[in-house]
């Protein structure tokens, strides 16, 4: 059951995701460029805050990139690095633990900030997870996260769908569904976060061929973990999907593009010191006079 008392639909196989994350962490050739870039962008946003956060949770810490980038002026005294899979040896100093984002083990009002990079797109019950984060934050505590959403990998999704329909006459979902920007903002409000903000950055990565993209996703631990993912793709389907990808999304140099829409979410645990909107009807400015219009009687 979710924190809202509703049964959350299970879309992702969390056990399979844990296995793939652990395998990716153990690889000597693990691909981290996407996580590193998103961590850098989130750290830059953290740098805009002129206050301290003594106890910080890096939720879904992955390779520990974000923890190593936390700005010094944030006053972090204790960093908690938590991940669903194996905690990497390169994790920054602090307490490291294996923890499921859907069942957080932290006490009420125990954290000054929760930050997360490239993890929450795999959560089945995102509203429930956001509610648990809010519960764990101290009053006026910060939540800041970044994860794929929107039209991420729409090129790959379209190529695989069309190829499988052509070759087999039917198709199964091959790319995970993603939260769009509008829904992300609404989820923050639903979880009771104050001052919610959501925006998106598009990152475009180019490859010599689609199979290189699939290899990178595998090395990141980011291949599909859908419960209803269907049978493994045949060589015929993969070959046709590569042809379609090159035809539809190839450039003049014969390279293909892969889009990653990264959603950035920010919100605060409510506190009386925070700014609040003025009550409706409390304005003191006559809009008609500002616009140079006469009042209607």
Coordinates of C-alpha atoms in Angstrom, one line a residue:
X1 CA 0.0 0.0 0.0
X2 CA 1.2 3.5 -0.7
X3 CA 1.4 6.3 1.8
X4 CA -1.9 7.5 0.5
X5 CA -3.6 4.2 1.3
X6 CA -4.0 3.2 -2.3
X7 CA -2.6 0.1 -4.0
X8 CA 0.2 1.3 -6.3
X9 CA 0.2 -0.3 -9.8
X10 CA 3.4 -2.4 -10.2
X11 CA 5.0 -1.4 -13.5
X12 CA 8.6 -2.2 -12.7
X13 CA 10.3 -5.4 -11.5
X14 CA 12.3 -4.0 -8.7
X15 CA 14.1 -7.3 -8.1
X16 CA 15.4 -7.3 -11.7
X17 CA 16.3 -3.6 -11.4
X18 CA 18.3 -4.4 -8.2
X19 CA 20.2 -7.2 -10.0
X20 CA 21.0 -5.0 -13.0
X21 CA 22.1 -2.1 -10.8
X22 CA 24.4 -4.4 -8.9
X23 CA 25.8 -5.9 -12.2
X24 CA 26.4 -2.4 -13.6
X25 CA 28.2 -1.3 -10.4
X26 CA 30.5 -4.4 -10.6
X27 CA 31.5 -3.7 -14.2
X28 CA 35.0 -2.5 -14.8
X29 CA 33.7 -0.6 -17.9
X30 CA 30.6 0.9 -16.3
X31 CA 29.2 3.8 -18.3
X32 CA 28.6 6.8 -16.1
X33 CA 28.7 9.9 -18.4
X34 CA 24.9 10.5 -18.2
X35 CA 24.7 10.2 -14.4
X36 CA 27.9 12.3 -14.1
X37 CA 26.4 15.1 -16.3
X38 CA 23.0 15.1 -14.4
X39 CA 24.8 15.1 -11.1
X40 CA 26.9 18.1 -12.2
X41 CA 23.7 20.0 -13.2
X42 CA 22.0 19.2 -9.9
X43 CA 25.0 20.2 -7.9
X44 CA 25.1 23.6 -9.7
X45 CA 21.5 24.1 -8.6
X46 CA 22.3 23.2 -5.0
X47 CA 25.0 25.8 -5.2
X48 CA 22.4 28.5 -5.5
X49 CA 21.1 27.9 -2.0
X50 CA 22.5 30.2 0.6
X51 CA 21.9 28.0 3.7
X52 CA 23.3 24.9 5.3
X53 CA 22.1 21.3 5.3
X54 CA 23.9 19.3 8.1
X55 CA 22.3 15.9 7.3
X56 CA 21.9 15.1 3.6
X57 CA 20.5 11.9 2.1
X58 CA 21.8 11.0 -1.5
X59 CA 18.9 8.7 -2.5
X60 CA 19.7 6.2 -5.2
X61 CA 23.3 7.3 -5.1
X62 CA 24.5 5.2 -8.0
X63 CA 28.2 5.7 -8.5
X64 CA 28.3 8.4 -5.9
X65 CA 28.8 11.2 -8.4
X66 CA 26.4 13.7 -6.7
X67 CA 27.8 13.1 -3.2
X68 CA 31.3 14.0 -4.4
X69 CA 30.0 17.2 -5.9
X70 CA 28.0 18.6 -3.0
X71 CA 29.1 22.2 -2.6
X72 CA 31.2 22.8 0.5
X73 CA 29.2 25.9 1.6
X74 CA 26.1 23.7 2.2
X75 CA 27.6 22.8 5.5
X76 CA 27.1 19.0 5.1
X77 CA 28.2 17.3 8.4
X78 CA 26.8 13.9 7.6
X79 CA 26.2 12.4 4.2
X80 CA 24.0 9.3 3.9
X81 CA 24.4 7.4 0.6
X82 CA 21.6 5.0 -0.1
X83 CA 21.1 2.8 -3.2
X84 CA 18.8 -0.1 -4.2
X85 CA 21.8 -2.0 -5.6
X86 CA 25.4 -2.4 -4.4
X87 CA 27.0 0.7 -2.8
X88 CA 30.1 1.5 -5.0
X89 CA 33.6 1.5 -3.4
X90 CA 34.0 5.0 -4.8
X91 CA 31.1 6.4 -2.7
X92 CA 32.0 9.6 -0.8
X93 CA 32.8 9.5 2.9
X94 CA 29.8 9.0 5.2
X95 CA 27.3 6.3 6.0
X96 CA 26.4 4.0 3.0
X97 CA 23.5 1.7 3.1
X98 CA 21.3 -0.4 0.7
X99 CA 17.8 1.0 0.8
X100 CA 14.7 0.7 -1.4
X101 CA 13.3 4.1 -2.5
X102 CA 9.8 2.6 -2.1
X103 CA 10.4 1.8 1.6
X104 CA 12.6 4.4 3.2
X105 CA 14.1 3.4 6.6
X106 CA 14.5 7.0 8.0
X107 CA 12.9 8.5 11.0
X108 CA 10.5 11.4 10.9
X109 CA 12.1 14.8 10.6
X110 CA 15.6 13.4 10.6
X111 CA 17.0 14.8 7.4
X112 CA 17.8 18.4 6.4
X113 CA 17.9 17.6 2.6
X114 CA 17.1 14.7 0.3
X115 CA 18.8 14.8 -3.1
X116 CA 18.6 12.2 -5.9
X117 CA 20.0 11.6 -9.3
X118 CA 18.8 9.1 -11.9
X119 CA 16.8 6.9 -9.5
X120 CA 13.2 7.9 -9.1
X121 CA 12.1 7.0 -12.6
X122 CA 12.1 3.4 -11.5
X123 CA 9.8 3.8 -8.6
X124 CA 6.4 2.1 -8.9
X125 CA 4.7 4.4 -6.3
X126 CA 6.3 7.8 -6.9
X127 CA 3.6 9.7 -4.9
X128 CA 4.2 7.4 -2.0
X129 CA 8.0 7.8 -2.2
X130 CA 7.6 11.6 -2.2
X131 CA 5.3 11.4 0.8
X132 CA 7.9 9.3 2.7
X133 CA 10.6 11.9 1.7
X134 CA 8.5 14.7 3.0
X135 CA 7.9 12.8 6.3
X136 CA 11.6 12.2 6.7
X137 CA 12.6 15.8 6.2
X138 CA 12.8 18.4 9.0
X139 CA 10.5 21.4 8.7
X140 CA 11.9 23.6 5.9
X141 CA 14.0 20.7 4.7
X142 CA 14.8 20.5 1.0
X143 CA 14.0 17.9 -1.6
X144 CA 15.9 18.1 -5.0
X145 CA 15.9 15.4 -7.6
X146 CA 16.7 14.8 -11.3
X147 CA 15.6 11.8 -13.3
X148 CA 14.6 10.9 -16.9
X149 CA 11.1 11.8 -18.0
X150 CA 9.1 13.4 -20.8
X151 CA 10.1 12.1 -24.2
X152 CA 13.2 10.3 -23.1
X153 CA 14.4 7.8 -25.7
X154 CA 11.4 8.4 -27.9
X155 CA 13.6 7.6 -30.9
X156 CA 14.4 4.1 -29.6
X157 CA 10.8 3.5 -28.5
X158 CA 9.4 4.4 -31.9
X159 CA 12.0 2.3 -33.9
X160 CA 11.5 -0.8 -31.7
X161 CA 7.7 -0.5 -31.9
X162 CA 7.6 -0.2 -35.6
X163 CA 10.2 -2.9 -36.2
X164 CA 8.4 -5.4 -34.0
X165 CA 5.1 -4.7 -35.6
X166 CA 6.6 -5.2 -39.1
X167 CA 8.5 -8.4 -38.2
X168 CA 6.1 -10.2 -35.9
X169 CA 2.8 -8.5 -36.4
X170 CA 2.6 -7.5 -32.7
X171 CA 4.6 -5.5 -30.2
X172 CA 5.4 -5.4 -26.5
X173 CA 6.5 -2.4 -24.5
X174 CA 10.3 -2.1 -24.7
X175 CA 11.0 1.3 -23.3
X176 CA 9.8 2.3 -19.8
X177 CA 7.0 4.9 -19.5
X178 CA 8.2 8.3 -18.1
X179 CA 6.6 11.0 -16.0
X180 CA 6.0 14.2 -18.0
X181 CA 6.8 17.7 -16.6
X182 CA 3.2 18.7 -15.8
X183 CA 2.5 15.5 -13.8
X184 CA 5.8 15.9 -12.0
X185 CA 4.8 19.3 -10.7
X186 CA 1.4 17.9 -9.6
X187 CA 3.0 15.0 -7.8
X188 CA 5.1 17.5 -5.6
X189 CA 1.9 19.3 -4.6
X190 CA 0.1 16.0 -4.0
X191 CA 2.9 14.9 -1.6
X192 CA 2.5 18.1 0.4
X193 CA 5.7 19.8 -0.7
X194 CA 5.8 23.6 -0.3
X195 CA 7.1 25.9 -3.0
X196 CA 7.2 23.1 -5.7
X197 CA 9.2 23.7 -8.9
X198 CA 9.6 21.4 -11.8
X199 CA 11.5 22.0 -15.1
X200 CA 13.3 20.0 -17.8
X201 CA 16.7 19.9 -19.6
X202 CA 17.1 17.9 -22.8
X203 CA 20.4 16.1 -23.3
X204 CA 21.1 14.7 -26.7
X205 CA 23.7 12.0 -27.1
X206 CA 24.9 10.7 -30.6
X207 CA 26.1 7.3 -31.5
X208 CA 27.5 5.6 -34.6
X209 CA 24.8 3.0 -34.5
X210 CA 21.7 2.1 -32.3
X211 CA 23.5 -1.0 -30.9
X212 CA 26.0 1.2 -29.2
X213 CA 23.1 3.0 -27.4
X214 CA 21.7 -0.3 -26.2
X215 CA 25.1 -1.3 -25.0
X216 CA 25.5 1.9 -23.0
X217 CA 22.0 1.5 -21.5
X218 CA 23.0 -2.0 -20.4
X219 CA 26.3 -0.8 -18.9
X220 CA 24.3 1.9 -17.0
X221 CA 21.9 -0.6 -15.6
X222 CA 19.1 1.3 -17.4
X223 CA 17.6 -1.3 -19.7
X224 CA 13.9 -2.0 -19.4
X225 CA 12.8 -3.5 -16.1
X226 CA 9.1 -3.6 -17.0
X227 CA 7.1 -6.5 -15.6
X228 CA 5.3 -6.9 -18.9
X229 CA 8.3 -6.6 -21.1
X230 CA 7.5 -9.6 -23.3
X231 CA 9.9 -12.0 -24.9
X232 CA 13.5 -11.0 -25.7
X233 CA 13.9 -9.2 -29.0
X234 CA 15.0 -11.3 -32.0
X235 CA 17.9 -10.5 -34.2
X236 CA 15.4 -9.8 -37.0
X237 CA 13.6 -7.2 -34.9
X238 CA 16.8 -5.6 -33.7
X239 CA 18.2 -5.4 -37.2
X240 CA 15.0 -3.8 -38.6
X241 CA 14.9 -1.4 -35.6
X242 CA 18.5 -0.3 -36.4
X243 CA 17.5 0.4 -40.0
X244 CA 14.5 2.4 -39.0
X245 CA 16.5 4.3 -36.4
X246 CA 19.1 5.3 -38.9
X247 CA 16.5 6.3 -41.5
X248 CA 14.4 8.4 -39.1
X249 CA 17.1 9.9 -36.8
X250 CA 20.4 9.6 -38.6
X251 CA 22.4 12.7 -39.5
X252 CA 24.5 13.4 -42.5
X253 CA 27.5 11.8 -40.9
X254 CA 25.5 8.6 -40.4
X255 CA 25.2 9.0 -36.6
X256 CA 22.0 8.6 -34.6
X257 CA 20.6 10.8 -31.8
X258 CA 19.2 9.6 -28.4
X259 CA 17.2 12.1 -26.4
X260 CA 17.1 12.2 -22.6
X261 CA 14.6 14.7 -21.0
X262 CA 15.9 15.2 -17.5
X263 CA 13.2 16.4 -15.0
X264 CA 14.4 18.6 -12.1
X265 CA 12.1 18.6 -9.1
X266 CA 12.4 20.8 -6.0
X267 CA 10.2 21.2 -3.0
X268 CA 10.4 22.0 0.7
X269 CA 8.9 20.5 3.9
X270 CA 6.3 23.1 4.9
X271 CA 7.4 25.6 7.6
X272 CA 5.8 28.8 9.0
X273 CA 8.8 30.9 7.8
X274 CA 8.2 30.1 4.2
X275 CA 6.6 32.6 1.8
X276 CA 2.9 31.9 1.0
X277 CA 0.6 33.3 -1.6
X278 CA -1.5 36.3 -0.5
X279 CA -5.2 35.4 0.1
X280 CA -7.4 35.8 -2.9
X281 CA -9.0 39.3 -3.1
X282 CA -6.4 40.9 -0.8
X283 CA -4.7 42.9 -3.5
X284 CA -4.6 46.7 -3.0
X285 CA -3.8 47.8 -6.6
X286 CA -6.6 48.8 -8.9
X287 CA -5.9 46.8 -12.1
X288 CA -8.3 49.0 -14.2
X289 CA -6.3 52.1 -13.4
X290 CA -3.0 50.4 -14.1
X291 CA -4.3 49.4 -17.5
X292 CA -5.7 52.8 -18.2
X293 CA -9.3 51.6 -18.4
X294 CA -12.3 53.1 -16.8
X295 CA -14.3 51.1 -14.3
X296 CA -17.6 49.6 -15.3
X297 CA -20.6 50.5 -13.3

